[in-house]
Amino acid sequence: MKQLALDIGLATGPTLERFFAGPNEAALQHLRLAVGSGDPAAAPRSPVPTYLWGEPGSGKSHLLRAVRQALREQGTAVGWLDPGVSEPPEFDERWGAVVMDDTHLYSTAQQATAFNWFVNALNPATGPQRWVLAAGNVPPADLPLRDDLRSRLGWGHVFQLQLLGEPERRAVLRQEADARGVFLGDDVMDYMLKRFSRDLGSLMQLLDQLDAFALRTQRAITIPLLKTMLETE
């Protein structure tokens, strides 16, 4: 299940600062360096492509969306492609980077678009090379894609993202609840971790739904409230 942007309450969506790195610190630091500070005088970001892979819930979509948001805040236009984009645009010379999520699910047409974007990003008609950031559930060599796209996705920096352990998942749930300004008791957290999928993306979706339900019903987040939500939705 894909991680969702947490846009209810006080949460503002995925950011690099809110990503709980755990065993994935190297990947996070690489992305921070690639995004840069936004200072025009700083060294330009590396045009060498970056590919993240890992099991569902390991944080790939969070990081890609966080990078897109960080670049937009710097005034950089970003090309975005995921399996839900049925009619992707042509490569835009105004883009400063290209971000491609869930590449393992691309259709034949989306693969053609991804290849075109990749080629144009590294060999643009005008301006400097653009950074390509992509992600999938498997290593580049195992992607079920056309050969020329698969080989290009594995050409640059490749990072495997590891799933977080239970203490780290608890820390993420606490962090996300705090970002929303809601109290998530230990009893509720225990219930969520024992009764539902421990996949972090699924837990984030459950927290998203629970927060929205609590706001609608004007009730505190408790185990009875969680049970009521499950019975009514």
PDB file of C-alpha atoms in Angstrom:
ATOM      1  CA  MET A   1       0.000   0.000   0.000  1.00  0.00           C
ATOM      2  CA  LYS A   2       1.360   3.407  -0.930  1.00  0.00           C
ATOM      3  CA  GLN A   3       2.179   5.907   1.733  1.00  0.00           C
ATOM      4  CA  LEU A   4      -0.224   8.816   1.727  1.00  0.00           C
ATOM      5  CA  ALA A   5       0.447  12.482   2.240  1.00  0.00           C
ATOM      6  CA  LEU A   6      -0.837  13.399   5.698  1.00  0.00           C
ATOM      7  CA  ASP A   7      -2.737  16.572   4.873  1.00  0.00           C
ATOM      8  CA  ILE A   8      -5.390  16.673   7.604  1.00  0.00           C
ATOM      9  CA  GLY A   9      -5.065  18.677  10.805  1.00  0.00           C
ATOM     10  CA  LEU A  10      -1.672  20.261  11.306  1.00  0.00           C
ATOM     11  CA  ALA A  11       0.325  17.846   9.152  1.00  0.00           C
ATOM     12  CA  THR A  12       1.566  19.370   5.906  1.00  0.00           C
ATOM     13  CA  GLY A  13       2.572  16.330   3.904  1.00  0.00           C
ATOM     14  CA  PRO A  14       5.835  14.423   3.529  1.00  0.00           C
ATOM     15  CA  THR A  15       9.054  16.351   4.143  1.00  0.00           C
ATOM     16  CA  LEU A  16      12.678  15.297   4.410  1.00  0.00           C
ATOM     17  CA  GLU A  17      12.723  16.649   7.962  1.00  0.00           C
ATOM     18  CA  ARG A  18       9.812  14.427   9.002  1.00  0.00           C
ATOM     19  CA  PHE A  19      11.258  11.267   7.480  1.00  0.00           C
ATOM     20  CA  PHE A  20      12.336   8.903  10.267  1.00  0.00           C
ATOM     21  CA  ALA A  21      15.509   7.525   8.705  1.00  0.00           C
ATOM     22  CA  GLY A  22      16.494   4.703  11.067  1.00  0.00           C
ATOM     23  CA  PRO A  23      18.588   2.325   8.933  1.00  0.00           C
ATOM     24  CA  ASN A  24      18.030   4.540   5.864  1.00  0.00           C
ATOM     25  CA  GLU A  25      20.180   7.470   6.960  1.00  0.00           C
ATOM     26  CA  ALA A  26      22.558   7.181   3.986  1.00  0.00           C
ATOM     27  CA  ALA A  27      19.709   7.541   1.491  1.00  0.00           C
ATOM     28  CA  LEU A  28      18.237  10.487   3.390  1.00  0.00           C
ATOM     29  CA  GLN A  29      21.557  12.319   3.539  1.00  0.00           C
ATOM     30  CA  HIS A  30      22.109  11.722  -0.183  1.00  0.00           C
ATOM     31  CA  LEU A  31      18.734  13.287  -0.996  1.00  0.00           C
ATOM     32  CA  ARG A  32      19.381  16.243   1.282  1.00  0.00           C
ATOM     33  CA  LEU A  33      22.664  16.932  -0.474  1.00  0.00           C
ATOM     34  CA  ALA A  34      21.064  16.509  -3.894  1.00  0.00           C
ATOM     35  CA  VAL A  35      18.210  18.885  -3.072  1.00  0.00           C
ATOM     36  CA  GLY A  36      20.616  21.431  -1.595  1.00  0.00           C
ATOM     37  CA  SER A  37      19.770  24.547   0.342  1.00  0.00           C
ATOM     38  CA  GLY A  38      18.123  26.454  -2.466  1.00  0.00           C
ATOM     39  CA  ASP A  39      20.983  28.975  -2.479  1.00  0.00           C
ATOM     40  CA  PRO A  40      21.768  29.917  -6.098  1.00  0.00           C
ATOM     41  CA  ALA A  41      25.427  30.319  -5.114  1.00  0.00           C
ATOM     42  CA  ALA A  42      25.613  26.729  -3.852  1.00  0.00           C
ATOM     43  CA  ALA A  43      27.053  23.949  -5.974  1.00  0.00           C
ATOM     44  CA  PRO A  44      24.484  22.574  -8.448  1.00  0.00           C
ATOM     45  CA  ARG A  45      22.867  19.244  -7.628  1.00  0.00           C
ATOM     46  CA  SER A  46      24.453  16.183  -9.173  1.00  0.00           C
ATOM     47  CA  PRO A  47      22.940  15.160 -12.516  1.00  0.00           C
ATOM     48  CA  VAL A  48      23.754  11.506 -11.725  1.00  0.00           C
ATOM     49  CA  PRO A  49      20.416   9.658 -11.419  1.00  0.00           C
ATOM     50  CA  THR A  50      19.254   8.223  -8.098  1.00  0.00           C
ATOM     51  CA  TYR A  51      17.125   5.103  -7.630  1.00  0.00           C
ATOM     52  CA  LEU A  52      15.515   3.980  -4.359  1.00  0.00           C
ATOM     53  CA  TRP A  53      14.127   0.501  -3.872  1.00  0.00           C
ATOM     54  CA  GLY A  54      12.583  -1.470  -1.054  1.00  0.00           C
ATOM     55  CA  GLU A  55       9.487  -3.250   0.167  1.00  0.00           C
ATOM     56  CA  PRO A  56       6.146  -1.421   0.328  1.00  0.00           C
ATOM     57  CA  GLY A  57       6.072   0.785   3.405  1.00  0.00           C
ATOM     58  CA  SER A  58       9.809   1.443   3.473  1.00  0.00           C
ATOM     59  CA  GLY A  59       9.324   5.135   2.733  1.00  0.00           C
ATOM     60  CA  LYS A  60      10.049   5.496  -0.981  1.00  0.00           C
ATOM     61  CA  SER A  61       6.974   7.529  -1.858  1.00  0.00           C
ATOM     62  CA  HIS A  62       7.418   9.722   1.212  1.00  0.00           C
ATOM     63  CA  LEU A  63      10.950  10.593   0.129  1.00  0.00           C
ATOM     64  CA  LEU A  64      10.050  11.233  -3.502  1.00  0.00           C
ATOM     65  CA  ARG A  65       7.137  13.495  -2.583  1.00  0.00           C
ATOM     66  CA  ALA A  66       9.282  15.244   0.009  1.00  0.00           C
ATOM     67  CA  VAL A  67      11.977  15.922  -2.596  1.00  0.00           C
ATOM     68  CA  ARG A  68       9.400  17.252  -5.056  1.00  0.00           C
ATOM     69  CA  GLN A  69       8.009  19.592  -2.389  1.00  0.00           C
ATOM     70  CA  ALA A  70      11.481  20.783  -1.340  1.00  0.00           C
ATOM     71  CA  LEU A  71      12.428  21.565  -4.931  1.00  0.00           C
ATOM     72  CA  ARG A  72       9.148  23.378  -5.551  1.00  0.00           C
ATOM     73  CA  GLU A  73       9.777  25.521  -2.473  1.00  0.00           C
ATOM     74  CA  GLN A  74      13.091  26.502  -4.069  1.00  0.00           C
ATOM     75  CA  GLY A  75      11.230  27.574  -7.199  1.00  0.00           C
ATOM     76  CA  THR A  76      12.237  24.513  -9.217  1.00  0.00           C
ATOM     77  CA  ALA A  77       9.653  22.963 -11.551  1.00  0.00           C
ATOM     78  CA  VAL A  78       9.554  19.166 -11.304  1.00  0.00           C
ATOM     79  CA  GLY A  79       8.272  16.516 -13.684  1.00  0.00           C
ATOM     80  CA  TRP A  80       6.330  13.800 -11.826  1.00  0.00           C
ATOM     81  CA  LEU A  81       5.296  10.354 -13.059  1.00  0.00           C
ATOM     82  CA  ASP A  82       3.599   7.484 -11.241  1.00  0.00           C
ATOM     83  CA  PRO A  83       1.261   4.666 -12.373  1.00  0.00           C
ATOM     84  CA  GLY A  84      -1.765   6.888 -11.726  1.00  0.00           C
ATOM     85  CA  VAL A  85      -0.687   9.447 -14.342  1.00  0.00           C
ATOM     86  CA  SER A  86      -2.538   8.115 -17.384  1.00  0.00           C
ATOM     87  CA  GLU A  87      -1.673  10.979 -19.741  1.00  0.00           C
ATOM     88  CA  PRO A  88       1.801  12.242 -18.787  1.00  0.00           C
ATOM     89  CA  PRO A  89       3.014  15.404 -20.512  1.00  0.00           C
ATOM     90  CA  GLU A  90       5.981  15.681 -22.810  1.00  0.00           C
ATOM     91  CA  PHE A  91       9.329  16.533 -21.235  1.00  0.00           C
ATOM     92  CA  ASP A  92       9.333  20.216 -20.258  1.00  0.00           C
ATOM     93  CA  GLU A  93      12.571  22.182 -20.630  1.00  0.00           C
ATOM     94  CA  ARG A  94      11.517  24.278 -17.631  1.00  0.00           C
ATOM     95  CA  TRP A  95      11.835  21.276 -15.326  1.00  0.00           C
ATOM     96  CA  GLY A  96      14.847  21.224 -13.051  1.00  0.00           C
ATOM     97  CA  ALA A  97      14.358  17.568 -12.072  1.00  0.00           C
ATOM     98  CA  VAL A  98      12.324  14.486 -12.969  1.00  0.00           C
ATOM     99  CA  VAL A  99      10.799  12.252 -10.280  1.00  0.00           C
ATOM    100  CA  MET A 100       9.310   8.828 -11.086  1.00  0.00           C
ATOM    101  CA  ASP A 101       7.566   6.715  -8.436  1.00  0.00           C
ATOM    102  CA  ASP A 102       6.526   3.032  -8.465  1.00  0.00           C
ATOM    103  CA  THR A 103       8.383   2.367 -11.696  1.00  0.00           C
ATOM    104  CA  HIS A 104       7.786  -1.388 -11.342  1.00  0.00           C
ATOM    105  CA  LEU A 105       4.106  -0.768 -12.146  1.00  0.00           C
ATOM    106  CA  TYR A 106       4.540   1.322 -15.299  1.00  0.00           C
ATOM    107  CA  SER A 107       2.482   0.451 -18.349  1.00  0.00           C
ATOM    108  CA  THR A 108       4.087   0.201 -21.763  1.00  0.00           C
ATOM    109  CA  ALA A 109       3.088   3.797 -22.517  1.00  0.00           C
ATOM    110  CA  GLN A 110       4.409   5.034 -19.182  1.00  0.00           C
ATOM    111  CA  GLN A 111       7.691   3.235 -19.793  1.00  0.00           C
ATOM    112  CA  ALA A 112       8.015   5.057 -23.100  1.00  0.00           C
ATOM    113  CA  THR A 113       7.384   8.369 -21.339  1.00  0.00           C
ATOM    114  CA  ALA A 114       9.858   7.545 -18.570  1.00  0.00           C
ATOM    115  CA  PHE A 115      12.548   6.677 -21.101  1.00  0.00           C
ATOM    116  CA  ASN A 116      11.897   9.903 -23.029  1.00  0.00           C
ATOM    117  CA  TRP A 117      12.068  11.967 -19.839  1.00  0.00           C
ATOM    118  CA  PHE A 118      15.277  10.231 -18.772  1.00  0.00           C
ATOM    119  CA  VAL A 119      17.005  10.840 -22.101  1.00  0.00           C
ATOM    120  CA  ASN A 120      15.918  14.478 -22.233  1.00  0.00           C
ATOM    121  CA  ALA A 121      16.938  15.065 -18.615  1.00  0.00           C
ATOM    122  CA  LEU A 122      20.472  13.804 -19.177  1.00  0.00           C
ATOM    123  CA  ASN A 123      20.768  15.204 -22.708  1.00  0.00           C
ATOM    124  CA  PRO A 124      18.594  18.335 -22.687  1.00  0.00           C
ATOM    125  CA  ALA A 125      18.115  20.523 -25.716  1.00  0.00           C
ATOM    126  CA  THR A 126      18.905  23.548 -23.565  1.00  0.00           C
ATOM    127  CA  GLY A 127      20.480  24.190 -20.197  1.00  0.00           C
ATOM    128  CA  PRO A 128      22.289  21.850 -17.797  1.00  0.00           C
ATOM    129  CA  GLN A 129      21.507  18.207 -17.164  1.00  0.00           C
ATOM    130  CA  ARG A 130      18.521  17.524 -14.927  1.00  0.00           C
ATOM    131  CA  TRP A 131      18.471  15.207 -11.927  1.00  0.00           C
ATOM    132  CA  VAL A 132      16.410  12.012 -12.253  1.00  0.00           C
ATOM    133  CA  LEU A 133      15.056  10.468  -9.033  1.00  0.00           C
ATOM    134  CA  ALA A 134      13.119   7.209  -9.295  1.00  0.00           C
ATOM    135  CA  ALA A 135      11.855   4.422  -7.065  1.00  0.00           C
ATOM    136  CA  GLY A 136      10.502   0.874  -7.269  1.00  0.00           C
ATOM    137  CA  ASN A 137       9.913  -2.195  -5.150  1.00  0.00           C
ATOM    138  CA  VAL A 138      12.825  -4.195  -6.576  1.00  0.00           C
ATOM    139  CA  PRO A 139      16.458  -3.576  -7.587  1.00  0.00           C
ATOM    140  CA  PRO A 140      16.941  -1.981 -11.019  1.00  0.00           C
ATOM    141  CA  ALA A 141      18.076  -5.254 -12.605  1.00  0.00           C
ATOM    142  CA  ASP A 142      14.807  -6.944 -11.565  1.00  0.00           C
ATOM    143  CA  LEU A 143      12.430  -4.264 -12.802  1.00  0.00           C
ATOM    144  CA  PRO A 144       9.842  -5.629 -15.292  1.00  0.00           C
ATOM    145  CA  LEU A 145      10.593  -2.822 -17.731  1.00  0.00           C
ATOM    146  CA  ARG A 146      12.033  -2.403 -21.210  1.00  0.00           C
ATOM    147  CA  ASP A 147      15.779  -3.012 -21.251  1.00  0.00           C
ATOM    148  CA  ASP A 148      16.881   0.512 -22.128  1.00  0.00           C
ATOM    149  CA  LEU A 149      14.870   2.053 -19.278  1.00  0.00           C
ATOM    150  CA  ARG A 150      15.850  -0.593 -16.752  1.00  0.00           C
ATOM    151  CA  SER A 151      19.558  -0.164 -17.463  1.00  0.00           C
ATOM    152  CA  ARG A 152      19.334   3.613 -17.136  1.00  0.00           C
ATOM    153  CA  LEU A 153      17.525   3.461 -13.805  1.00  0.00           C
ATOM    154  CA  GLY A 154      20.379   1.369 -12.421  1.00  0.00           C
ATOM    155  CA  TRP A 155      23.159   3.522 -13.829  1.00  0.00           C
ATOM    156  CA  GLY A 156      23.601   6.027 -11.002  1.00  0.00           C
ATOM    157  CA  HIS A 157      23.229   6.020  -7.224  1.00  0.00           C
ATOM    158  CA  VAL A 158      21.151   3.092  -5.941  1.00  0.00           C
ATOM    159  CA  PHE A 159      19.887   2.816  -2.351  1.00  0.00           C
ATOM    160  CA  GLN A 160      17.926  -0.004  -0.752  1.00  0.00           C
ATOM    161  CA  LEU A 161      15.472   1.209   1.894  1.00  0.00           C
ATOM    162  CA  GLN A 162      14.964  -1.066   4.895  1.00  0.00           C
ATOM    163  CA  LEU A 163      11.690  -1.489   6.754  1.00  0.00           C
ATOM    164  CA  LEU A 164      11.663   0.030  10.226  1.00  0.00           C
ATOM    165  CA  GLY A 165      11.581  -2.130  13.340  1.00  0.00           C
ATOM    166  CA  GLU A 166       8.743  -1.874  15.876  1.00  0.00           C
ATOM    167  CA  PRO A 167      10.435   0.744  18.111  1.00  0.00           C
ATOM    168  CA  GLU A 168      11.025   2.893  15.047  1.00  0.00           C
ATOM    169  CA  ARG A 169       7.450   2.433  13.798  1.00  0.00           C
ATOM    170  CA  ARG A 170       6.237   3.564  17.201  1.00  0.00           C
ATOM    171  CA  ALA A 171       8.451   6.628  16.936  1.00  0.00           C
ATOM    172  CA  VAL A 172       7.013   7.433  13.492  1.00  0.00           C
ATOM    173  CA  LEU A 173       3.418   7.087  14.724  1.00  0.00           C
ATOM    174  CA  ARG A 174       4.211   9.354  17.666  1.00  0.00           C
ATOM    175  CA  GLN A 175       5.911  11.888  15.373  1.00  0.00           C
ATOM    176  CA  GLU A 176       2.997  11.962  12.920  1.00  0.00           C
ATOM    177  CA  ALA A 177       0.417  12.267  15.701  1.00  0.00           C
ATOM    178  CA  ASP A 178       2.376  15.136  17.244  1.00  0.00           C
ATOM    179  CA  ALA A 179       2.581  16.833  13.838  1.00  0.00           C
ATOM    180  CA  ARG A 180      -1.211  16.790  13.758  1.00  0.00           C
ATOM    181  CA  GLY A 181      -1.579  18.106  17.268  1.00  0.00           C
ATOM    182  CA  VAL A 182      -3.393  14.992  18.491  1.00  0.00           C
ATOM    183  CA  PHE A 183      -2.642  12.667  21.392  1.00  0.00           C
ATOM    184  CA  LEU A 184      -2.016   9.026  20.495  1.00  0.00           C
ATOM    185  CA  GLY A 185      -1.939   6.993  23.704  1.00  0.00           C
ATOM    186  CA  ASP A 186       0.283   3.965  24.178  1.00  0.00           C
ATOM    187  CA  ASP A 187      -2.819   1.746  24.394  1.00  0.00           C
ATOM    188  CA  VAL A 188      -4.052   2.935  20.998  1.00  0.00           C
ATOM    189  CA  MET A 189      -0.606   2.515  19.488  1.00  0.00           C
ATOM    190  CA  ASP A 190      -0.337  -1.021  20.905  1.00  0.00           C
ATOM    191  CA  TYR A 191      -3.747  -1.844  19.424  1.00  0.00           C
ATOM    192  CA  MET A 192      -2.778  -0.494  16.008  1.00  0.00           C
ATOM    193  CA  LEU A 193       0.504  -2.408  15.918  1.00  0.00           C
ATOM    194  CA  LYS A 194      -0.997  -5.706  17.118  1.00  0.00           C
ATOM    195  CA  ARG A 195      -4.282  -5.731  15.206  1.00  0.00           C
ATOM    196  CA  PHE A 196      -3.359  -4.212  11.851  1.00  0.00           C
ATOM    197  CA  SER A 197      -0.719  -4.485   9.170  1.00  0.00           C
ATOM    198  CA  ARG A 198       2.691  -3.428  10.449  1.00  0.00           C
ATOM    199  CA  ASP A 199       3.527  -2.034   7.040  1.00  0.00           C
ATOM    200  CA  LEU A 200       4.342   1.621   7.720  1.00  0.00           C
ATOM    201  CA  GLY A 201       2.360   2.840   4.738  1.00  0.00           C
ATOM    202  CA  SER A 202      -0.744   1.020   6.006  1.00  0.00           C
ATOM    203  CA  LEU A 203      -0.236   2.421   9.507  1.00  0.00           C
ATOM    204  CA  MET A 204       0.041   5.942   8.108  1.00  0.00           C
ATOM    205  CA  GLN A 205      -3.176   5.444   6.165  1.00  0.00           C
ATOM    206  CA  LEU A 206      -4.906   4.143   9.301  1.00  0.00           C
ATOM    207  CA  LEU A 207      -3.692   7.166  11.271  1.00  0.00           C
ATOM    208  CA  ASP A 208      -4.905   9.419   8.446  1.00  0.00           C
ATOM    209  CA  GLN A 209      -8.397   7.868   8.600  1.00  0.00           C
ATOM    210  CA  LEU A 210      -8.469   7.872  12.399  1.00  0.00           C
ATOM    211  CA  ASP A 211      -7.497  11.527  12.638  1.00  0.00           C
ATOM    212  CA  ALA A 212     -10.167  12.505  10.105  1.00  0.00           C
ATOM    213  CA  PHE A 213     -12.804  10.462  11.956  1.00  0.00           C
ATOM    214  CA  ALA A 214     -11.842  12.028  15.294  1.00  0.00           C
ATOM    215  CA  LEU A 215     -12.134  15.504  13.761  1.00  0.00           C
ATOM    216  CA  ARG A 216     -15.577  14.741  12.315  1.00  0.00           C
ATOM    217  CA  THR A 217     -16.913  13.261  15.551  1.00  0.00           C
ATOM    218  CA  GLN A 218     -15.117  15.755  17.817  1.00  0.00           C
ATOM    219  CA  ARG A 219     -13.809  12.915  19.991  1.00  0.00           C
ATOM    220  CA  ALA A 220     -10.376  12.028  21.334  1.00  0.00           C
ATOM    221  CA  ILE A 221      -8.502   9.177  19.700  1.00  0.00           C
ATOM    222  CA  THR A 222      -9.151   6.078  21.791  1.00  0.00           C
ATOM    223  CA  ILE A 223      -9.520   2.338  21.178  1.00  0.00           C
ATOM    224  CA  PRO A 224     -13.361   2.608  21.334  1.00  0.00           C
ATOM    225  CA  LEU A 225     -13.232   5.396  18.752  1.00  0.00           C
ATOM    226  CA  LEU A 226     -11.009   3.270  16.511  1.00  0.00           C
ATOM    227  CA  LYS A 227     -13.433   0.347  16.796  1.00  0.00           C
ATOM    228  CA  THR A 228     -16.384   2.626  16.020  1.00  0.00           C
ATOM    229  CA  MET A 229     -14.613   3.942  12.935  1.00  0.00           C
ATOM    230  CA  LEU A 230     -13.963   0.421  11.679  1.00  0.00           C
ATOM    231  CA  GLU A 231     -17.606  -0.513  12.178  1.00  0.00           C
ATOM    232  CA  THR A 232     -18.998   2.523  10.385  1.00  0.00           C
ATOM    233  CA  GLU A 233     -16.563   3.093   7.499  1.00  0.00           C
TER     234      GLU A 233
END
